[in-house]
């Protein structure tokens, strides 16, 4: 759920795959998105990385198996 900026909107896909669009980055973060410059903990890695560096396709594959 990393926030991207496209066509003058901040957007991310929620857990259900729905595209959520917002006018400001603050609104998108408040709705549950992860800011692209936010540091996130990656499973199995002893340090944090910028959210923008994560491969979105792998995140989607990983989320499909969780309930």
PDB file of N, CA, C and O in Angstrom:
ATOM      1  N   UNK A   1       0.823  -1.178   0.000  1.00  0.00           N
ATOM      2  CA  UNK A   1       0.000   0.000   0.000  1.00  0.00           C
ATOM      3  C   UNK A   1       0.872   1.249   0.000  1.00  0.00           C
ATOM      4  O   UNK A   1       0.653   2.180   0.715  1.00  0.00           O
ATOM      5  N   UNK A   2       1.863   1.226  -0.857  1.00  0.00           N
ATOM      6  CA  UNK A   2       2.753   2.367  -0.974  1.00  0.00           C
ATOM      7  C   UNK A   2       2.101   3.416  -1.862  1.00  0.00           C
ATOM      8  O   UNK A   2       1.569   3.117  -2.923  1.00  0.00           O
ATOM      9  N   UNK A   3       2.144   4.642  -1.417  1.00  0.00           N
ATOM     10  CA  UNK A   3       1.513   5.749  -2.117  1.00  0.00           C
ATOM     11  C   UNK A   3       2.385   6.183  -3.292  1.00  0.00           C
ATOM     12  O   UNK A   3       3.590   6.331  -3.166  1.00  0.00           O
ATOM     13  N   UNK A   4       1.736   6.374  -4.433  1.00  0.00           N
ATOM     14  CA  UNK A   4       2.409   6.915  -5.609  1.00  0.00           C
ATOM     15  C   UNK A   4       1.699   8.194  -6.035  1.00  0.00           C
ATOM     16  O   UNK A   4       0.555   8.434  -5.635  1.00  0.00           O
ATOM     17  N   UNK A   5       2.373   9.008  -6.836  1.00  0.00           N
ATOM     18  CA  UNK A   5       1.783  10.245  -7.338  1.00  0.00           C
ATOM     19  C   UNK A   5       1.672  10.128  -8.847  1.00  0.00           C
ATOM     20  O   UNK A   5       2.657   9.898  -9.538  1.00  0.00           O
ATOM     21  N   UNK A   6       0.440  10.229  -9.343  1.00  0.00           N
ATOM     22  CA  UNK A   6       0.199  10.087 -10.772  1.00  0.00           C
ATOM     23  C   UNK A   6      -0.996  10.936 -11.157  1.00  0.00           C
ATOM     24  O   UNK A   6      -2.017  10.922 -10.459  1.00  0.00           O
ATOM     25  N   UNK A   7      -0.847  11.682 -12.232  1.00  0.00           N
ATOM     26  CA  UNK A   7      -1.945  12.521 -12.751  1.00  0.00           C
ATOM     27  C   UNK A   7      -2.521  13.442 -11.684  1.00  0.00           C
ATOM     28  O   UNK A   7      -3.737  13.521 -11.485  1.00  0.00           O
ATOM     29  N   UNK A   8      -1.629  14.093 -10.969  1.00  0.00           N
ATOM     30  CA  UNK A   8      -2.001  15.095  -9.954  1.00  0.00           C
ATOM     31  C   UNK A   8      -2.769  14.512  -8.769  1.00  0.00           C
ATOM     32  O   UNK A   8      -3.440  15.240  -8.051  1.00  0.00           O
ATOM     33  N   UNK A   9      -2.696  13.190  -8.555  1.00  0.00           N
ATOM     34  CA  UNK A   9      -3.356  12.540  -7.413  1.00  0.00           C
ATOM     35  C   UNK A   9      -2.388  11.614  -6.714  1.00  0.00           C
ATOM     36  O   UNK A   9      -1.522  11.001  -7.334  1.00  0.00           O
ATOM     37  N   UNK A  10      -2.538  11.504  -5.406  1.00  0.00           N
ATOM     38  CA  UNK A  10      -1.808  10.506  -4.622  1.00  0.00           C
ATOM     39  C   UNK A  10      -2.698   9.277  -4.573  1.00  0.00           C
ATOM     40  O   UNK A  10      -3.888   9.379  -4.308  1.00  0.00           O
ATOM     41  N   UNK A  11      -2.110   8.117  -4.838  1.00  0.00           N
ATOM     42  CA  UNK A  11      -2.934   6.910  -4.916  1.00  0.00           C
ATOM     43  C   UNK A  11      -2.207   5.690  -4.379  1.00  0.00           C
ATOM     44  O   UNK A  11      -0.990   5.632  -4.354  1.00  0.00           O
ATOM     45  N   UNK A  12      -3.015   4.727  -3.937  1.00  0.00           N
ATOM     46  CA  UNK A  12      -2.506   3.415  -3.544  1.00  0.00           C
ATOM     47  C   UNK A  12      -3.631   2.412  -3.660  1.00  0.00           C
ATOM     48  O   UNK A  12      -4.799   2.784  -3.716  1.00  0.00           O
ATOM     49  N   UNK A  13      -3.278   1.146  -3.726  1.00  0.00           N
ATOM     50  CA  UNK A  13      -4.291   0.083  -3.753  1.00  0.00           C
ATOM     51  C   UNK A  13      -4.430  -0.491  -2.353  1.00  0.00           C
ATOM     52  O   UNK A  13      -3.441  -0.823  -1.709  1.00  0.00           O
ATOM     53  N   UNK A  14      -5.671  -0.614  -1.883  1.00  0.00           N
ATOM     54  CA  UNK A  14      -5.904  -1.160  -0.551  1.00  0.00           C
ATOM     55  C   UNK A  14      -5.806  -2.679  -0.579  1.00  0.00           C
ATOM     56  O   UNK A  14      -5.492  -3.278  -1.621  1.00  0.00           O
ATOM     57  N   UNK A  15      -6.061  -3.329   0.548  1.00  0.00           N
ATOM     58  CA  UNK A  15      -5.933  -4.783   0.651  1.00  0.00           C
ATOM     59  C   UNK A  15      -6.885  -5.540  -0.266  1.00  0.00           C
ATOM     60  O   UNK A  15      -6.649  -6.688  -0.604  1.00  0.00           O
ATOM     61  N   UNK A  16      -7.981  -4.899  -0.661  1.00  0.00           N
ATOM     62  CA  UNK A  16      -8.948  -5.532  -1.554  1.00  0.00           C
ATOM     63  C   UNK A  16      -8.648  -5.258  -3.021  1.00  0.00           C
ATOM     64  O   UNK A  16      -9.412  -5.661  -3.885  1.00  0.00           O
ATOM     65  N   UNK A  17      -7.571  -4.523  -3.307  1.00  0.00           N
ATOM     66  CA  UNK A  17      -7.204  -4.210  -4.683  1.00  0.00           C
ATOM     67  C   UNK A  17      -7.868  -2.957  -5.225  1.00  0.00           C
ATOM     68  O   UNK A  17      -7.678  -2.612  -6.385  1.00  0.00           O
ATOM     69  N   UNK A  18      -8.648  -2.288  -4.409  1.00  0.00           N
ATOM     70  CA  UNK A  18      -9.344  -1.073  -4.831  1.00  0.00           C
ATOM     71  C   UNK A  18      -8.359   0.088  -4.909  1.00  0.00           C
ATOM     72  O   UNK A  18      -7.574   0.312  -3.998  1.00  0.00           O
ATOM     73  N   UNK A  19      -8.407   0.865  -5.990  1.00  0.00           N
ATOM     74  CA  UNK A  19      -7.541   2.019  -6.158  1.00  0.00           C
ATOM     75  C   UNK A  19      -8.130   3.198  -5.390  1.00  0.00           C
ATOM     76  O   UNK A  19      -9.250   3.627  -5.658  1.00  0.00           O
ATOM     77  N   UNK A  20      -7.371   3.710  -4.434  1.00  0.00           N
ATOM     78  CA  UNK A  20      -7.806   4.844  -3.615  1.00  0.00           C
ATOM     79  C   UNK A  20      -7.020   6.070  -4.063  1.00  0.00           C
ATOM     80  O   UNK A  20      -5.800   6.031  -4.157  1.00  0.00           O
ATOM     81  N   UNK A  21      -7.719   7.191  -4.345  1.00  0.00           N
ATOM     82  CA  UNK A  21      -7.076   8.409  -4.830  1.00  0.00           C
ATOM     83  C   UNK A  21      -7.350   9.562  -3.866  1.00  0.00           C
ATOM     84  O   UNK A  21      -8.451   9.676  -3.321  1.00  0.00           O
ATOM     85  N   UNK A  22      -6.323  10.410  -3.694  1.00  0.00           N
ATOM     86  CA  UNK A  22      -6.418  11.526  -2.759  1.00  0.00           C
ATOM     87  C   UNK A  22      -5.756  12.765  -3.331  1.00  0.00           C
ATOM     88  O   UNK A  22      -4.816  12.669  -4.118  1.00  0.00           O
ATOM     89  N   UNK A  23      -6.217  13.931  -2.901  1.00  0.00           N
ATOM     90  CA  UNK A  23      -5.663  15.202  -3.370  1.00  0.00           C
ATOM     91  C   UNK A  23      -4.328  15.506  -2.711  1.00  0.00           C
ATOM     92  O   UNK A  23      -3.471  16.141  -3.314  1.00  0.00           O
ATOM     93  N   UNK A  24      -4.137  15.061  -1.461  1.00  0.00           N
ATOM     94  CA  UNK A  24      -2.894  15.367  -0.751  1.00  0.00           C
ATOM     95  C   UNK A  24      -2.260  14.097  -0.202  1.00  0.00           C
ATOM     96  O   UNK A  24      -2.942  13.095   0.044  1.00  0.00           O
ATOM     97  N   UNK A  25      -0.960  14.163   0.016  1.00  0.00           N
ATOM     98  CA  UNK A  25      -0.229  13.036   0.588  1.00  0.00           C
ATOM     99  C   UNK A  25      -0.719  12.758   2.010  1.00  0.00           C
ATOM    100  O   UNK A  25      -0.852  11.603   2.414  1.00  0.00           O
ATOM    101  N   UNK A  26      -1.028  13.801   2.757  1.00  0.00           N
ATOM    102  CA  UNK A  26      -1.495  13.634   4.137  1.00  0.00           C
ATOM    103  C   UNK A  26      -2.798  12.843   4.188  1.00  0.00           C
ATOM    104  O   UNK A  26      -2.986  11.994   5.057  1.00  0.00           O
ATOM    105  N   UNK A  27      -3.722  13.111   3.249  1.00  0.00           N
ATOM    106  CA  UNK A  27      -4.984  12.371   3.205  1.00  0.00           C
ATOM    107  C   UNK A  27      -4.732  10.891   2.902  1.00  0.00           C
ATOM    108  O   UNK A  27      -5.357  10.012   3.489  1.00  0.00           O
ATOM    109  N   UNK A  28      -3.819  10.635   1.979  1.00  0.00           N
ATOM    110  CA  UNK A  28      -3.513   9.245   1.604  1.00  0.00           C
ATOM    111  C   UNK A  28      -2.887   8.489   2.775  1.00  0.00           C
ATOM    112  O   UNK A  28      -3.228   7.335   3.023  1.00  0.00           O
ATOM    113  N   UNK A  29      -1.990   9.138   3.508  1.00  0.00           N
ATOM    114  CA  UNK A  29      -1.363   8.498   4.672  1.00  0.00           C
ATOM    115  C   UNK A  29      -2.421   8.245   5.749  1.00  0.00           C
ATOM    116  O   UNK A  29      -2.459   7.177   6.362  1.00  0.00           O
ATOM    117  N   UNK A  30      -3.300   9.214   5.977  1.00  0.00           N
ATOM    118  CA  UNK A  30      -4.356   9.059   6.986  1.00  0.00           C
ATOM    119  C   UNK A  30      -5.299   7.908   6.639  1.00  0.00           C
ATOM    120  O   UNK A  30      -5.845   7.257   7.529  1.00  0.00           O
ATOM    121  N   UNK A  31      -5.463   7.618   5.346  1.00  0.00           N
ATOM    122  CA  UNK A  31      -6.351   6.544   4.908  1.00  0.00           C
ATOM    123  C   UNK A  31      -5.680   5.172   4.969  1.00  0.00           C
ATOM    124  O   UNK A  31      -6.316   4.160   4.699  1.00  0.00           O
ATOM    125  N   UNK A  32      -4.399   5.128   5.305  1.00  0.00           N
ATOM    126  CA  UNK A  32      -3.739   3.847   5.477  1.00  0.00           C
ATOM    127  C   UNK A  32      -2.608   3.563   4.511  1.00  0.00           C
ATOM    128  O   UNK A  32      -2.017   2.488   4.551  1.00  0.00           O
ATOM    129  N   UNK A  33      -2.293   4.488   3.640  1.00  0.00           N
ATOM    130  CA  UNK A  33      -1.195   4.296   2.701  1.00  0.00           C
ATOM    131  C   UNK A  33       0.150   4.524   3.377  1.00  0.00           C
ATOM    132  O   UNK A  33       0.233   5.114   4.447  1.00  0.00           O
ATOM    133  N   UNK A  34       1.200   4.035   2.749  1.00  0.00           N
ATOM    134  CA  UNK A  34       2.557   4.210   3.260  1.00  0.00           C
ATOM    135  C   UNK A  34       3.255   5.227   2.372  1.00  0.00           C
ATOM    136  O   UNK A  34       3.351   5.031   1.153  1.00  0.00           O
ATOM    137  N   UNK A  35       3.756   6.300   2.964  1.00  0.00           N
ATOM    138  CA  UNK A  35       4.455   7.329   2.204  1.00  0.00           C
ATOM    139  C   UNK A  35       5.696   6.730   1.555  1.00  0.00           C
ATOM    140  O   UNK A  35       6.365   5.887   2.151  1.00  0.00           O
ATOM    141  N   UNK A  36       6.025   7.142   0.325  1.00  0.00           N
ATOM    142  CA  UNK A  36       7.153   6.542  -0.383  1.00  0.00           C
ATOM    143  C   UNK A  36       8.500   6.752   0.302  1.00  0.00           C
ATOM    144  O   UNK A  36       9.413   5.952   0.127  1.00  0.00           O
ATOM    145  N   UNK A  37       8.634   7.783   1.103  1.00  0.00           N
ATOM    146  CA  UNK A  37       9.911   8.030   1.779  1.00  0.00           C
ATOM    147  C   UNK A  37       9.954   7.447   3.191  1.00  0.00           C
ATOM    148  O   UNK A  37      10.955   7.564   3.878  1.00  0.00           O
ATOM    149  N   UNK A  38       8.885   6.785   3.604  1.00  0.00           N
ATOM    150  CA  UNK A  38       8.829   6.167   4.933  1.00  0.00           C
ATOM    151  C   UNK A  38       9.710   4.924   4.970  1.00  0.00           C
ATOM    152  O   UNK A  38       9.777   4.152   4.023  1.00  0.00           O
ATOM    153  N   UNK A  39      10.403   4.725   6.068  1.00  0.00           N
ATOM    154  CA  UNK A  39      11.243   3.546   6.245  1.00  0.00           C
ATOM    155  C   UNK A  39      10.370   2.401   6.768  1.00  0.00           C
ATOM    156  O   UNK A  39       9.583   2.584   7.691  1.00  0.00           O
ATOM    157  N   UNK A  40      10.492   1.221   6.149  1.00  0.00           N
ATOM    158  CA  UNK A  40       9.693   0.067   6.557  1.00  0.00           C
ATOM    159  C   UNK A  40      10.598  -1.109   6.881  1.00  0.00           C
ATOM    160  O   UNK A  40      11.672  -1.265   6.310  1.00  0.00           O
ATOM    161  N   UNK A  41      10.153  -1.952   7.792  1.00  0.00           N
ATOM    162  CA  UNK A  41      10.887  -3.166   8.169  1.00  0.00           C
ATOM    163  C   UNK A  41      10.514  -4.272   7.197  1.00  0.00           C
ATOM    164  O   UNK A  41       9.343  -4.507   6.934  1.00  0.00           O
ATOM    165  N   UNK A  42      11.504  -4.929   6.643  1.00  0.00           N
ATOM    166  CA  UNK A  42      11.284  -6.022   5.708  1.00  0.00           C
ATOM    167  C   UNK A  42      11.577  -7.328   6.441  1.00  0.00           C
ATOM    168  O   UNK A  42      12.590  -7.453   7.115  1.00  0.00           O
ATOM    169  N   UNK A  43      10.678  -8.297   6.288  1.00  0.00           N
ATOM    170  CA  UNK A  43      10.829  -9.581   6.960  1.00  0.00           C
ATOM    171  C   UNK A  43      12.168 -10.228   6.625  1.00  0.00           C
ATOM    172  O   UNK A  43      12.543 -10.357   5.461  1.00  0.00           O
ATOM    173  N   UNK A  44      12.885 -10.634   7.650  1.00  0.00           N
ATOM    174  CA  UNK A  44      14.144 -11.328   7.460  1.00  0.00           C
ATOM    175  C   UNK A  44      15.345 -10.423   7.241  1.00  0.00           C
ATOM    176  O   UNK A  44      16.454 -10.902   7.063  1.00  0.00           O
ATOM    177  N   UNK A  45      15.134  -9.117   7.225  1.00  0.00           N
ATOM    178  CA  UNK A  45      16.221  -8.168   7.009  1.00  0.00           C
ATOM    179  C   UNK A  45      16.382  -7.333   8.277  1.00  0.00           C
ATOM    180  O   UNK A  45      15.415  -6.780   8.777  1.00  0.00           O
ATOM    181  N   UNK A  46      17.585  -7.234   8.827  1.00  0.00           N
ATOM    182  CA  UNK A  46      17.777  -6.551  10.111  1.00  0.00           C
ATOM    183  C   UNK A  46      17.837  -5.023  10.025  1.00  0.00           C
ATOM    184  O   UNK A  46      18.370  -4.378  10.896  1.00  0.00           O
ATOM    185  N   UNK A  47      17.317  -4.440   8.966  1.00  0.00           N
ATOM    186  CA  UNK A  47      17.325  -2.989   8.826  1.00  0.00           C
ATOM    187  C   UNK A  47      16.083  -2.552   8.057  1.00  0.00           C
ATOM    188  O   UNK A  47      15.351  -3.376   7.516  1.00  0.00           O
ATOM    189  N   UNK A  48      15.831  -1.251   8.005  1.00  0.00           N
ATOM    190  CA  UNK A  48      14.682  -0.736   7.281  1.00  0.00           C
ATOM    191  C   UNK A  48      15.119  -0.226   5.918  1.00  0.00           C
ATOM    192  O   UNK A  48      16.276   0.116   5.710  1.00  0.00           O
ATOM    193  N   UNK A  49      14.176  -0.190   4.992  1.00  0.00           N
ATOM    194  CA  UNK A  49      14.430   0.297   3.638  1.00  0.00           C
ATOM    195  C   UNK A  49      13.319   1.276   3.257  1.00  0.00           C
ATOM    196  O   UNK A  49      12.214   1.210   3.802  1.00  0.00           O
ATOM    197  N   UNK A  50      13.580   2.192   2.316  1.00  0.00           N
ATOM    198  CA  UNK A  50      12.521   3.092   1.861  1.00  0.00           C
ATOM    199  C   UNK A  50      11.401   2.292   1.199  1.00  0.00           C
ATOM    200  O   UNK A  50      11.653   1.368   0.424  1.00  0.00           O
ATOM    201  N   UNK A  51      10.166   2.645   1.493  1.00  0.00           N
ATOM    202  CA  UNK A  51       9.015   1.931   0.944  1.00  0.00           C
ATOM    203  C   UNK A  51       9.019   1.956  -0.579  1.00  0.00           C
ATOM    204  O   UNK A  51       8.603   0.998  -1.216  1.00  0.00           O
ATOM    205  N   UNK A  52       9.514   3.024  -1.180  1.00  0.00           N
ATOM    206  CA  UNK A  52       9.512   3.124  -2.642  1.00  0.00           C
ATOM    207  C   UNK A  52      10.421   2.089  -3.298  1.00  0.00           C
ATOM    208  O   UNK A  52      10.279   1.797  -4.472  1.00  0.00           O
ATOM    209  N   UNK A  53      11.352   1.499  -2.534  1.00  0.00           N
ATOM    210  CA  UNK A  53      12.275   0.511  -3.080  1.00  0.00           C
ATOM    211  C   UNK A  53      11.718  -0.912  -3.063  1.00  0.00           C
ATOM    212  O   UNK A  53      12.362  -1.817  -3.573  1.00  0.00           O
ATOM    213  N   UNK A  54      10.543  -1.120  -2.493  1.00  0.00           N
ATOM    214  CA  UNK A  54       9.957  -2.454  -2.444  1.00  0.00           C
ATOM    215  C   UNK A  54       9.307  -2.804  -3.776  1.00  0.00           C
ATOM    216  O   UNK A  54       8.728  -1.958  -4.442  1.00  0.00           O
ATOM    217  N   UNK A  55       9.377  -4.063  -4.165  1.00  0.00           N
ATOM    218  CA  UNK A  55       8.774  -4.541  -5.397  1.00  0.00           C
ATOM    219  C   UNK A  55       7.288  -4.786  -5.142  1.00  0.00           C
ATOM    220  O   UNK A  55       6.906  -5.718  -4.434  1.00  0.00           O
ATOM    221  N   UNK A  56       6.414  -3.965  -5.738  1.00  0.00           N
ATOM    222  CA  UNK A  56       4.966  -4.058  -5.507  1.00  0.00           C
ATOM    223  C   UNK A  56       4.388  -5.401  -5.922  1.00  0.00           C
ATOM    224  O   UNK A  56       3.458  -5.897  -5.310  1.00  0.00           O
ATOM    225  N   UNK A  57       4.917  -6.014  -6.973  1.00  0.00           N
ATOM    226  CA  UNK A  57       4.401  -7.306  -7.431  1.00  0.00           C
ATOM    227  C   UNK A  57       4.618  -8.374  -6.368  1.00  0.00           C
ATOM    228  O   UNK A  57       3.755  -9.228  -6.143  1.00  0.00           O
ATOM    229  N   UNK A  58       5.755  -8.345  -5.699  1.00  0.00           N
ATOM    230  CA  UNK A  58       6.035  -9.332  -4.660  1.00  0.00           C
ATOM    231  C   UNK A  58       5.158  -9.101  -3.435  1.00  0.00           C
ATOM    232  O   UNK A  58       4.744 -10.058  -2.781  1.00  0.00           O
ATOM    233  N   UNK A  59       4.860  -7.859  -3.128  1.00  0.00           N
ATOM    234  CA  UNK A  59       3.983  -7.558  -1.994  1.00  0.00           C
ATOM    235  C   UNK A  59       2.592  -8.094  -2.261  1.00  0.00           C
ATOM    236  O   UNK A  59       1.972  -8.705  -1.397  1.00  0.00           O
ATOM    237  N   UNK A  60       2.077  -7.914  -3.461  1.00  0.00           N
ATOM    238  CA  UNK A  60       0.749  -8.407  -3.815  1.00  0.00           C
ATOM    239  C   UNK A  60       0.691  -9.936  -3.731  1.00  0.00           C
ATOM    240  O   UNK A  60      -0.282 -10.483  -3.231  1.00  0.00           O
ATOM    241  N   UNK A  61       1.733 -10.614  -4.178  1.00  0.00           N
ATOM    242  CA  UNK A  61       1.773 -12.083  -4.103  1.00  0.00           C
ATOM    243  C   UNK A  61       1.771 -12.544  -2.651  1.00  0.00           C
ATOM    244  O   UNK A  61       1.092 -13.489  -2.293  1.00  0.00           O
ATOM    245  N   UNK A  62       2.505 -11.862  -1.796  1.00  0.00           N
ATOM    246  CA  UNK A  62       2.597 -12.226  -0.396  1.00  0.00           C
ATOM    247  C   UNK A  62       1.268 -12.012   0.323  1.00  0.00           C
ATOM    248  O   UNK A  62       0.864 -12.802   1.146  1.00  0.00           O
ATOM    249  N   UNK A  63       0.547 -10.943  -0.009  1.00  0.00           N
ATOM    250  CA  UNK A  63      -0.730 -10.624   0.633  1.00  0.00           C
ATOM    251  C   UNK A  63      -1.831 -11.598   0.258  1.00  0.00           C
ATOM    252  O   UNK A  63      -2.777 -11.776   0.994  1.00  0.00           O
ATOM    253  N   UNK A  64      -1.731 -12.252  -0.891  1.00  0.00           N
ATOM    254  CA  UNK A  64      -2.786 -13.181  -1.325  1.00  0.00           C
ATOM    255  C   UNK A  64      -2.906 -14.375  -0.390  1.00  0.00           C
ATOM    256  O   UNK A  64      -3.981 -14.907  -0.199  1.00  0.00           O
ATOM    257  N   UNK A  65      -1.834 -14.785   0.233  1.00  0.00           N
ATOM    258  CA  UNK A  65      -1.873 -15.950   1.104  1.00  0.00           C
ATOM    259  C   UNK A  65      -2.297 -15.644   2.520  1.00  0.00           C
ATOM    260  O   UNK A  65      -2.556 -16.540   3.297  1.00  0.00           O
ATOM    261  N   UNK A  66      -2.414 -14.383   2.886  1.00  0.00           N
ATOM    262  CA  UNK A  66      -2.769 -14.017   4.259  1.00  0.00           C
ATOM    263  C   UNK A  66      -4.278 -13.864   4.414  1.00  0.00           C
ATOM    264  O   UNK A  66      -4.963 -13.389   3.536  1.00  0.00           O
ATOM    265  N   UNK A  67      -4.787 -14.276   5.560  1.00  0.00           N
ATOM    266  CA  UNK A  67      -6.208 -14.093   5.890  1.00  0.00           C
ATOM    267  C   UNK A  67      -6.350 -13.534   7.262  1.00  0.00           C
ATOM    268  O   UNK A  67      -5.609 -13.716   8.132  1.00  0.00           O
TER     269      UNK A  67
END
